[in-house]
XYZ file of C-alpha atoms in Angstrom:
709
model
C -0.018 -0.008 0.061
C 2.827 2.386 0.847
C 4.582 1.732 -2.481
C 1.266 2.428 -4.270
C 0.912 5.688 -2.432
C 4.446 6.672 -3.340
C 3.911 5.801 -7.083
C 0.725 8.011 -7.206
C 1.593 11.430 -8.643
C -0.239 14.530 -9.844
C 0.663 17.053 -12.455
C -0.971 20.145 -13.997
C 0.309 21.335 -17.409
C -1.047 23.823 -19.986
C -3.093 22.776 -22.929
C -3.522 25.205 -25.852
C -5.992 25.143 -28.696
C -9.245 24.312 -26.719
C -12.276 26.422 -27.644
C -15.351 24.579 -26.484
C -16.777 21.749 -24.397
C -16.199 19.247 -27.195
C -12.442 20.112 -27.241
C -12.287 19.739 -23.480
C -14.026 16.390 -23.589
C -11.762 15.157 -26.395
C -8.586 16.066 -24.485
C -9.877 14.419 -21.382
C -10.786 11.218 -23.183
C -7.288 11.109 -24.684
C -5.715 11.369 -21.299
C -8.055 8.886 -19.656
C -7.068 6.288 -22.287
C -3.370 6.421 -21.367
C -2.501 3.324 -19.236
C -1.614 4.366 -15.650
C -3.950 7.456 -15.612
C -6.227 7.322 -12.603
C -8.016 10.583 -13.110
C -7.921 13.416 -15.593
C -9.604 16.838 -15.350
C -9.324 19.336 -18.253
C -10.195 22.895 -17.648
C -11.509 25.097 -20.544
C -11.183 28.234 -18.544
C -7.600 27.816 -17.370
C -6.557 25.969 -20.525
C -4.775 23.232 -18.470
C -5.060 19.605 -17.551
C -4.660 18.084 -14.140
C -3.849 14.361 -14.127
C -3.495 11.867 -11.264
C -1.333 8.975 -12.485
C 0.751 6.026 -11.558
C 4.343 7.203 -11.897
C 5.501 3.647 -12.365
C 3.240 3.141 -15.363
C 3.385 6.374 -17.234
C 5.622 9.506 -17.355
C 4.591 13.230 -17.556
C 6.136 13.359 -20.992
C 3.836 10.568 -22.197
C 0.803 12.462 -20.871
C 1.889 15.546 -22.811
C 2.515 13.416 -25.947
C -1.020 12.000 -25.620
C -2.514 15.484 -25.706
C -0.340 16.548 -28.656
C -1.299 13.419 -30.495
C -5.048 14.242 -30.038
C -4.608 17.474 -31.983
C -4.002 20.034 -29.212
C -0.765 21.669 -27.855
C 0.632 20.762 -24.467
C 3.907 21.124 -22.792
C 5.604 20.291 -19.473
C 6.133 23.277 -17.175
C 9.840 23.805 -16.204
C 10.629 22.122 -12.899
C 11.917 25.329 -11.290
C 8.750 27.360 -12.251
C 6.700 28.439 -9.324
C 2.855 28.479 -9.429
C 2.947 32.298 -9.392
C 5.320 32.324 -12.449
C 3.105 29.809 -14.200
C 0.020 31.974 -13.623
C 1.783 35.159 -14.708
C 2.749 33.370 -17.906
C -0.852 32.255 -18.386
C -2.084 35.770 -17.880
C 0.366 37.127 -20.393
C -0.842 34.585 -22.982
C -4.391 35.396 -22.264
C -3.791 39.058 -22.699
C -2.002 38.476 -26.036
C -4.838 36.170 -27.165
C -7.432 38.800 -26.213
C -5.608 41.580 -28.169
C -5.053 39.345 -31.187
C -8.809 38.380 -31.274
C -9.971 41.887 -30.743
C -7.785 43.183 -33.689
C -8.829 40.444 -36.052
C -12.498 40.874 -35.099
C -12.347 44.640 -35.701
C -10.666 44.067 -39.102
C -13.242 41.417 -40.077
C -16.111 43.756 -39.058
C -14.556 46.560 -41.209
C -14.459 44.141 -44.129
C -18.037 43.169 -43.381
C -19.140 46.699 -43.458
C -17.430 47.230 -46.892
C -19.182 44.068 -48.097
C -22.490 45.253 -46.893
C -22.033 48.576 -48.687
C -21.436 46.727 -51.886
C -24.539 44.482 -51.517
C -26.682 46.398 -54.077
C -24.138 45.460 -56.684
C -22.978 41.907 -55.528
C -24.739 40.258 -58.502
C -22.544 42.234 -60.986
C -19.070 40.935 -62.005
C -17.510 44.225 -61.000
C -18.586 43.638 -57.295
C -18.873 39.786 -57.198
C -15.283 38.882 -57.617
C -13.831 41.551 -55.297
C -16.319 40.398 -52.691
C -15.226 36.808 -53.260
C -11.577 37.878 -52.909
C -12.349 39.897 -49.687
C -14.315 36.945 -48.250
C -11.334 34.561 -48.963
C -8.860 37.036 -47.389
C -10.995 37.196 -44.207
C -11.262 33.375 -44.105
C -7.574 32.864 -44.687
C -6.323 35.518 -42.236
C -8.896 36.412 -39.500
C -10.675 33.032 -39.626
C -7.563 30.839 -40.182
C -7.809 29.545 -36.557
C -11.221 28.007 -37.250
C -10.148 26.007 -40.348
C -6.762 24.890 -38.854
C -8.403 23.575 -35.672
C -11.290 22.034 -37.580
C -8.770 20.186 -39.805
C -6.767 18.971 -36.831
C -10.058 17.671 -35.151
C -11.007 15.934 -38.376
C -7.621 14.247 -38.570
C -8.102 12.875 -35.067
C -11.660 11.722 -35.719
C -13.388 14.289 -33.564
C -15.421 17.536 -34.003
C -15.827 20.825 -32.027
C -17.030 24.373 -32.285
C -14.455 25.106 -34.956
C -15.860 22.273 -37.106
C -19.254 24.005 -36.973
C -17.852 27.356 -37.978
C -15.574 25.987 -40.623
C -18.376 23.916 -42.132
C -20.825 26.787 -42.133
C -18.585 29.454 -43.590
C -16.825 27.002 -45.976
C -20.104 25.816 -47.319
C -21.487 29.335 -47.760
C -18.278 30.352 -49.633
C -18.302 27.489 -51.997
C -22.084 27.667 -52.437
C -21.576 31.338 -53.542
C -18.919 30.346 -56.017
C -21.199 27.708 -57.459
C -24.346 29.950 -57.421
C -23.171 33.466 -58.438
C -26.835 34.690 -58.626
C -27.141 33.947 -54.839
C -23.824 34.826 -53.084
C -23.341 34.760 -49.325
C -19.879 36.406 -49.145
C -20.930 39.108 -46.764
C -22.464 36.386 -44.563
C -19.197 34.524 -44.487
C -17.288 37.667 -43.415
C -19.790 38.754 -40.697
C -20.048 35.231 -39.346
C -16.312 35.154 -38.843
C -16.265 38.686 -37.515
C -19.026 37.986 -34.882
C -17.552 34.661 -33.726
C -14.127 36.424 -33.349
C -15.739 39.316 -31.521
C -17.507 36.833 -29.171
C -14.265 34.922 -28.615
C -12.546 38.300 -27.683
C -15.324 39.225 -25.211
C -15.207 35.678 -23.782
C -11.427 35.920 -23.334
C -11.836 39.227 -21.543
C -14.536 37.834 -19.289
C -12.453 34.725 -18.547
C -9.598 36.912 -17.420
C -11.949 38.724 -14.948
C -13.071 35.437 -13.475
C -9.407 34.500 -12.561
C -8.559 37.951 -11.186
C -8.293 36.699 -7.563
C -5.842 33.972 -8.602
C -3.895 36.428 -10.699
C -3.827 39.097 -7.843
C -2.340 36.498 -5.474
C 0.223 35.426 -8.049
C 1.332 39.035 -8.417
C 2.233 39.278 -4.736
C 5.211 37.039 -5.176
C 8.184 39.114 -6.327
C 10.099 38.148 -9.338
C 13.558 38.755 -7.741
C 15.137 38.639 -4.322
C 18.077 40.625 -2.859
C 20.324 38.175 -1.052
C 23.548 38.571 0.950
C 26.334 36.626 -0.698
C 29.885 37.091 0.217
C 29.000 40.161 2.272
C 27.460 41.828 -0.769
C 23.813 42.455 -1.803
C 22.924 40.670 -5.082
C 19.597 40.713 -6.874
C 18.740 37.266 -8.171
C 15.670 35.591 -9.608
C 13.394 34.087 -6.863
C 13.793 30.628 -8.556
C 17.572 30.791 -7.633
C 16.950 31.575 -3.853
C 17.896 28.770 -1.502
C 16.692 27.986 2.027
C 19.068 29.314 4.635
C 20.177 32.396 2.701
C 19.890 35.800 4.044
C 17.484 38.053 2.159
C 17.471 41.881 2.398
C 14.078 43.471 2.214
C 13.879 47.285 1.829
C 10.910 49.424 2.738
C 8.182 49.068 0.179
C 9.350 45.726 -1.066
C 7.531 42.396 -0.921
C 9.146 39.581 1.141
C 10.384 36.919 -1.406
C 10.328 33.892 0.987
C 8.984 32.635 4.243
C 11.583 33.103 6.957
C 12.761 34.556 10.330
C 13.859 38.066 10.851
C 17.500 38.184 11.908
C 18.196 41.870 11.726
C 16.105 45.007 11.692
C 12.763 46.292 12.918
C 9.823 47.116 10.626
C 6.138 46.825 10.197
C 4.809 44.264 7.739
C 1.476 44.370 5.903
C 0.084 40.854 6.178
C -3.457 41.636 4.992
C -3.123 39.336 1.952
C -3.048 36.366 4.379
C -4.735 37.526 7.557
C -7.190 40.087 6.309
C -5.887 42.340 9.076
C -5.472 45.840 7.647
C -3.005 47.121 10.276
C 0.692 46.292 9.706
C 2.326 44.079 12.335
C 5.655 44.932 13.913
C 8.512 42.487 13.242
C 11.649 42.243 15.282
C 14.530 39.682 15.132
C 13.160 36.197 15.831
C 9.704 37.015 14.312
C 8.471 34.953 11.342
C 7.494 36.552 8.097
C 5.669 35.188 5.073
C 6.528 35.413 1.448
C 4.405 37.888 -0.510
C 3.730 40.197 2.407
C 4.725 43.853 2.277
C 7.598 45.410 4.234
C 6.318 48.921 5.123
C 8.871 51.137 6.842
C 12.099 49.488 7.836
C 15.008 47.410 6.431
C 14.797 43.776 7.362
C 17.288 40.915 6.978
C 15.457 37.597 6.754
C 16.789 34.042 6.810
C 14.797 32.120 4.295
C 13.193 28.966 5.735
C 10.866 28.100 2.792
C 11.428 29.141 -0.776
C 9.816 28.499 -4.235
C 7.020 25.958 -4.084
C 7.279 25.474 -0.273
C 6.175 28.995 0.761
C 2.734 29.659 2.337
C 1.854 31.791 -0.621
C 2.680 29.032 -3.138
C 0.593 26.575 -0.979
C -2.393 28.877 -1.170
C -1.933 29.375 -4.961
C -1.642 25.656 -5.537
C -4.855 24.976 -3.611
C -6.692 27.672 -5.454
C -5.419 26.640 -8.911
C -6.282 22.951 -8.201
C -9.766 24.039 -7.068
C -10.398 26.055 -10.159
C -8.991 23.269 -12.395
C -11.292 20.660 -10.867
C -14.729 19.785 -12.025
C -17.977 19.969 -9.981
C -20.180 16.880 -10.281
C -22.827 19.006 -11.939
C -20.443 19.245 -14.941
C -20.977 15.697 -15.916
C -24.242 16.300 -17.680
C -22.569 19.028 -19.892
C -19.598 16.576 -20.613
C -22.072 13.815 -21.719
C -23.954 16.227 -24.017
C -20.730 17.618 -25.423
C -19.552 14.191 -26.573
C -22.371 13.873 -29.096
C -23.292 17.563 -29.578
C -21.299 18.557 -32.762
C -22.150 15.429 -34.810
C -25.783 15.851 -33.873
C -25.743 19.330 -35.078
C -24.093 18.441 -38.322
C -26.723 15.846 -38.871
C -29.502 18.313 -38.065
C -28.078 20.835 -40.532
C -27.843 18.151 -43.349
C -31.450 17.144 -42.732
C -32.582 20.778 -42.736
C -31.056 21.154 -46.216
C -32.324 17.950 -47.548
C -35.789 18.308 -46.262
C -36.399 22.052 -46.683
C -33.998 22.861 -49.418
C -33.073 25.942 -47.608
C -29.322 26.448 -47.683
C -29.298 29.522 -45.369
C -31.276 27.569 -42.724
C -28.695 24.807 -42.846
C -25.840 27.291 -42.383
C -27.697 28.956 -39.530
C -28.054 25.627 -37.743
C -24.350 25.026 -38.007
C -23.430 28.535 -36.755
C -26.061 29.068 -34.067
C -25.191 25.849 -32.123
C -22.944 26.635 -29.234
C -21.024 23.945 -27.401
C -18.905 26.734 -25.829
C -21.592 27.807 -23.445
C -21.964 24.316 -22.085
C -18.190 23.874 -21.632
C -17.926 27.260 -19.765
C -21.123 27.062 -17.669
C -19.726 25.239 -14.614
C -15.913 26.032 -14.797
C -16.633 29.818 -15.029
C -18.751 29.682 -11.952
C -16.249 27.567 -10.038
C -13.464 29.968 -10.902
C -15.384 33.044 -9.914
C -16.615 31.449 -6.625
C -13.358 30.029 -5.581
C -11.622 33.221 -6.412
C -13.978 35.303 -4.393
C -13.647 32.815 -1.545
C -9.880 33.125 -1.597
C -10.271 36.958 -1.222
C -12.256 36.250 1.921
C -9.770 33.796 3.304
C -11.590 30.511 2.304
C -9.853 27.912 0.148
C -12.128 25.359 -1.562
C -10.017 22.316 -2.522
C -12.118 21.351 -5.523
C -15.336 22.211 -7.323
C -17.130 19.357 -5.613
C -16.591 21.018 -2.298
C -18.811 23.873 -3.322
C -21.649 21.501 -4.110
C -21.179 19.625 -0.909
C -21.160 22.773 1.280
C -24.134 24.278 -0.676
C -26.280 21.354 0.516
C -25.403 21.404 4.161
C -28.142 21.973 6.769
C -26.159 21.007 9.876
C -22.864 22.450 11.127
C -20.730 20.547 13.695
C -17.947 22.368 15.550
C -15.003 20.862 17.339
C -14.441 22.636 20.616
C -10.790 23.079 21.328
C -8.875 25.032 18.701
C -12.096 25.605 16.693
C -14.733 27.291 18.848
C -11.995 28.165 21.319
C -8.679 29.800 20.569
C -6.820 26.503 20.969
C -4.356 28.177 23.360
C -5.451 26.991 26.823
C -3.486 28.090 29.780
C -2.720 26.318 33.071
C -4.778 27.919 35.817
C -3.543 25.701 38.598
C -1.434 22.539 39.366
C -2.219 20.515 42.413
C 0.549 17.979 43.236
C -0.060 14.760 45.082
C 0.961 14.752 48.758
C 4.809 14.439 48.996
C 5.399 15.084 45.293
C 7.818 17.812 44.215
C 5.548 20.222 42.171
C 8.375 21.565 40.050
C 9.653 18.111 39.179
C 6.162 16.832 38.330
C 5.580 19.829 36.080
C 8.993 19.204 34.408
C 8.257 15.489 33.724
C 4.778 16.261 32.408
C 5.962 18.948 30.041
C 8.848 16.752 28.833
C 6.428 14.080 27.891
C 3.914 16.501 26.267
C 6.509 18.332 24.105
C 6.225 15.376 21.725
C 2.577 16.032 21.271
C 0.789 18.753 19.132
C -2.429 18.834 21.150
C -3.264 22.342 22.480
C -3.453 20.979 26.072
C -0.005 19.584 25.658
C 1.448 22.794 24.374
C -0.127 24.564 27.346
C 1.842 22.296 29.635
C 5.094 22.966 27.831
C 4.602 26.707 28.046
C 3.650 26.522 31.687
C 6.952 24.712 32.459
C 9.063 27.373 30.864
C 12.332 25.618 31.138
C 14.728 23.332 29.112
C 13.184 19.814 28.869
C 14.646 16.319 28.368
C 13.401 14.406 25.382
C 10.871 11.580 26.057
C 11.478 7.968 24.828
C 8.871 5.584 23.615
C 6.287 8.320 23.279
C 2.690 7.181 22.452
C -0.374 9.363 22.005
C -3.840 8.100 22.739
C -5.912 10.502 20.635
C -8.609 12.225 22.695
C -7.348 10.601 25.916
C -3.754 11.376 26.696
C -0.072 10.352 26.177
C 2.567 8.217 27.824
C 6.286 7.686 27.537
C 9.599 7.576 29.456
C 11.401 10.558 30.706
C 14.903 10.041 32.179
C 13.826 6.429 32.856
C 10.637 7.222 34.620
C 7.271 6.145 33.223
C 5.053 9.215 32.764
C 1.336 9.034 31.955
C -0.781 12.228 31.329
C -4.332 12.694 30.144
C -7.903 12.135 31.092
C -8.886 10.753 34.521
C -10.474 7.741 32.836
C -7.153 6.826 31.165
C -5.310 6.754 34.501
C -8.096 4.685 36.142
C -7.894 2.155 33.408
C -4.187 1.805 34.189
C -4.991 1.209 37.813
C -3.745 4.531 39.193
C -5.485 5.345 42.423
C -6.847 8.917 42.171
C -8.238 11.393 44.639
C -11.699 13.152 43.989
C -11.564 15.781 41.148
C -10.576 19.353 42.248
C -13.068 22.137 42.272
C -13.034 24.014 38.996
C -14.887 26.782 37.148
C -17.219 26.137 34.337
C -15.363 25.465 31.053
C -12.172 24.283 32.698
C -10.321 21.092 31.785
C -8.261 18.673 33.855
C -5.035 16.870 32.828
C -4.117 14.116 35.294
C -0.557 13.068 35.788
C 0.891 9.681 36.997
C 4.673 8.929 37.410
C 5.796 5.345 37.692
C 2.211 4.156 38.163
C 1.409 6.586 41.092
C -0.742 9.601 40.989
C 1.618 12.732 40.834
C -0.909 15.666 40.416
C -3.623 17.223 38.338
C -3.502 20.342 36.055
C -6.523 22.618 35.621
C -6.588 24.438 32.256
C -8.878 26.934 30.767
C -9.338 27.860 27.059
C -10.998 31.079 25.789
C -13.798 31.214 23.337
C -12.901 32.839 19.988
C -14.119 36.474 19.886
C -16.395 35.852 16.858
C -17.725 32.523 17.959
C -21.093 33.690 19.203
C -21.534 35.935 16.091
C -20.743 33.022 13.803
C -23.170 30.638 15.550
C -25.864 33.313 15.507
C -25.295 33.730 11.769
C -25.624 30.092 11.148
C -28.807 29.767 13.122
C -30.259 32.699 11.189
C -29.459 30.807 8.011
C -31.625 27.881 9.281
C -28.636 25.719 10.181
C -28.718 23.279 13.080
C -25.549 23.747 15.009
C -23.738 21.155 17.250
C -20.603 21.095 19.386
C -18.620 17.899 19.427
C -15.821 17.452 21.871
C -13.745 14.945 23.771
C -13.909 17.175 26.826
C -16.147 16.552 29.880
C -19.873 17.277 29.727
C -19.544 20.145 32.247
C -16.681 21.955 30.474
C -18.387 21.418 27.065
C -21.800 22.760 28.296
C -20.067 25.882 29.716
C -18.434 26.713 26.375
C -21.584 25.895 24.423
C -23.698 28.286 26.557
C -21.105 30.997 26.021
C -21.182 30.327 22.195
C -24.948 30.048 21.999
C -25.017 26.308 21.072
C -27.802 24.208 22.378
C -26.746 20.753 20.925
C -23.722 19.199 22.600
C -22.026 15.834 22.244
C -19.262 15.615 24.849
C -16.800 13.014 26.054
C -16.287 11.395 22.672
C -12.951 9.940 21.370
C -11.997 10.279 17.682
C -13.899 7.066 16.791
C -16.888 8.582 18.646
C -16.682 11.742 16.629
C -16.698 9.597 13.452
C -19.693 7.590 14.565
C -21.530 10.661 15.599
C -21.125 12.304 12.093
C -22.070 9.022 10.504
C -25.169 8.903 12.696
C -26.229 12.431 11.784
C -25.886 11.490 8.079
C -27.911 8.361 8.455
C -30.735 10.401 10.178
C -30.741 12.522 6.980
C -28.701 15.489 7.947
C -26.183 17.027 5.436
C -23.261 17.803 7.634
C -20.481 20.354 7.442
C -17.855 19.952 10.158
C -15.230 22.417 11.291
C -12.200 21.084 13.140
C -8.549 21.519 13.665
C -6.761 18.452 15.217
C -5.622 15.059 14.289
C -8.440 13.624 16.260
C -10.918 15.539 14.077
C -9.508 14.153 10.778
C -11.661 11.027 10.544
C -14.885 13.034 11.263
C -13.864 15.700 8.831
C -13.432 13.088 6.103
C -16.764 11.520 6.936
C -18.809 14.750 6.805
C -20.483 15.897 3.637
C -18.015 18.820 3.786
C -15.078 19.132 6.089
C -13.753 22.603 7.069
C -10.161 22.907 8.500
C -9.341 25.848 10.751
C -6.280 27.898 9.857
C -4.584 26.961 13.108
C -5.229 23.305 12.550
C -2.912 20.362 11.884
C -1.814 19.035 8.483
C -3.956 15.941 9.058
C -7.045 17.956 9.577
C -6.290 20.098 6.440
C -5.681 16.980 4.377
C -9.031 15.519 5.385
C -11.071 18.595 4.768
C -12.784 19.989 1.623
C -12.410 23.606 2.689
C -9.432 25.281 4.401
C -9.647 28.626 6.279
C -6.689 30.811 5.745
C -7.448 32.892 8.912
C -8.506 31.674 12.303
C -11.961 33.377 12.074
C -15.164 31.500 12.688
C -17.227 34.012 10.703
C -15.613 32.517 7.627
C -17.743 29.448 8.187
C -21.112 31.150 7.585
C -19.595 33.132 4.788
C -18.501 29.900 2.989
C -22.024 28.519 3.636
C -23.561 31.586 1.973
C -21.189 31.598 -1.001
C -21.550 27.888 -1.890
C -25.236 27.916 -2.493
C -24.840 31.042 -4.573
C -22.266 29.366 -6.630
C -24.401 26.276 -7.219
C -27.290 28.426 -8.263
C -25.126 30.168 -10.878
C -23.874 26.817 -12.079
C -27.499 25.632 -12.559
C -28.454 28.966 -14.217
C -25.549 28.717 -16.636
C -26.310 25.091 -17.637
C -30.060 25.838 -17.931
C -29.550 28.686 -20.255
C -26.859 26.928 -22.200
C -29.113 23.994 -22.867
C -32.330 26.174 -23.455
C -30.349 28.273 -25.877
C -29.427 25.326 -28.018
C -32.890 23.656 -27.566
C -34.590 26.811 -28.756
C -32.293 28.287 -31.254
C -31.382 25.176 -33.335
C -35.040 24.447 -34.181
C -35.505 28.142 -34.903
C -32.583 28.172 -37.279
C -33.740 24.899 -38.890
C -37.207 26.437 -39.574
C -35.510 29.119 -41.568
C -36.329 31.944 -39.115
C -32.805 32.987 -38.371
C -30.281 34.695 -40.679
C -26.838 33.077 -40.531
C -25.139 36.380 -39.556
C -27.606 36.792 -36.657
C -27.033 33.251 -35.766
C -23.250 33.999 -35.419
C -23.993 36.983 -33.201
C -26.360 34.858 -31.023
C -23.810 32.034 -30.773
C -21.114 34.431 -29.611
C -23.320 36.151 -27.044
C -24.459 32.834 -25.497
C -20.957 32.008 -24.286
C -20.246 35.495 -23.223
C -23.448 35.606 -21.149
C -22.559 32.454 -19.251
C -19.162 33.890 -18.184
C -20.751 37.288 -17.406
C -23.356 35.647 -15.240
C -20.551 33.832 -13.323
C -18.870 37.138 -12.681
C -21.583 38.067 -10.247
C -19.924 35.665 -7.920
C -16.711 37.678 -8.048
C -18.668 40.623 -6.596
C -20.805 38.538 -4.271
C -21.413 40.478 -1.032
C -21.355 38.594 2.193
C -23.082 40.085 5.214
């Protein structure tokens, strides 16, 4: 099993030449046919493919070759290129494509206007042949992309939007040559012009849906100023190494995660924390790449560079989310697979049965697989981008759908509802036990644990500690190990009782306090009383969720009394206390069996199974890697109000996806019969087809401006 996990790999690489849902489906099928590919997701909006594959069975180069063999262009990104650099390059290509399309569309429209002006004379030889030449020029120059891509698709046994445009305009051109008394040269020109104009508007709208991703990418500086040989040298960020000293002047962005070794300054961390006020940084303070140094010179020792920085991690999560597919996309994918051949058949039948050539051309031109291909990805990109601006990272498009359907929210207590930084209020040693020595032994054991209560004991000790041996954690219950040859056991009262440790009655404590019992060499050594504070926005978040109609639970391994006290403070009526990690998992499963659609928020290792079992798991920013890996949504900042905001955004995104798909399907269901009935001019069909895909992306852009109360 371990070898299988190590062989499993994931790669994202650019794919050029895709213009519609049929293109996207063709590339995806080509990748899925490669032996060793477990999963492939092709994104029309980002023009990339994300593939999960068996590295022992297939190489990245073979994946790229499969795409190239299918008639599209792909390449492997350079190994040293960061996500930010990759996105900057993508933006540059999108900008160049937009300018190119806009220029060619404008030129084609100008040619169309000239052809329209000559219409009264287009039957005469003096106008007929110049119009034919002008039409051919527009086809060969402005419309060349359609014919080249249609030919490439034909060679690979497939068809797409370019096939429809090429067939429609090509048939109209040759029909005009064969029937000089009934030419359609001006229609050919205007069809190409309107389709290009639509492509340009679509490209512009696509850029706007990815603005959040691009804005984050721009935060990573292209160069870094490093100290080498006592001299400051400016080098590309890709050449920066961990351990090097980086000089950051006022007004510059920090190029790597690291620790300040010299200087005092204020750093604007709003891109990560949302906090508008700069934070003072002194030697020993940690800084994050992409944040802005405001007013002082800092020397930072880089601890994480390139793809290992926090900014790159966020960019990778966001890019992967935007590249993934929501389940609702499957319907569009199935339709796209047969759409173009079906349209060609309808056009042929229209001509054969009605004898109307313009109607057949209109059928070919008005059909729009683009809108179906863009309907869901455009909404996913806009929604995940807006979420990232708020500090919410959706891991995949499916997470939006899962969260949108939630009607119950379950919160872990420690580290989620509370700040996860409990403090020791009191320690009561057993009679005859040296209190300082007992605290030292307990803290030495607990330094091997990442549980918030364990960290509180280490902070309380405040001294150099020996390393424990044979450490073993009992999730949700405690830990044990050897410290300097002595057997130390710390945790819940029940754990010590199971081990046969004789314990005195519990000490008096205030509501919301927690006990950690200590035994050394099998004998009771003392009891710690700790208290954690509720997060400042916990009550506000719970009230917001209840106002949305959500049922709210608190789930904790803590005692009933401590749990009830925190729950009352947070405004939560439903509490499940005293449960181990397995119990948390069973509780989530029970809620789901009862018909609840559960979103769970947690932060610790003991929450990971429950997060994975929930319909949607939400990992707190202060949480562990295990919790983050099991969750569908990650919060960048430790703010509980991000939970109701995510639960408001997700249904809005799902509504937009459904609207987009509805209008994309309805458009084709209505317009194709109208065109087949001869009620639609081919030129107007081209305009309608272009506007359909633009409208889908524009509708999705509403999510980028979505206001959350």
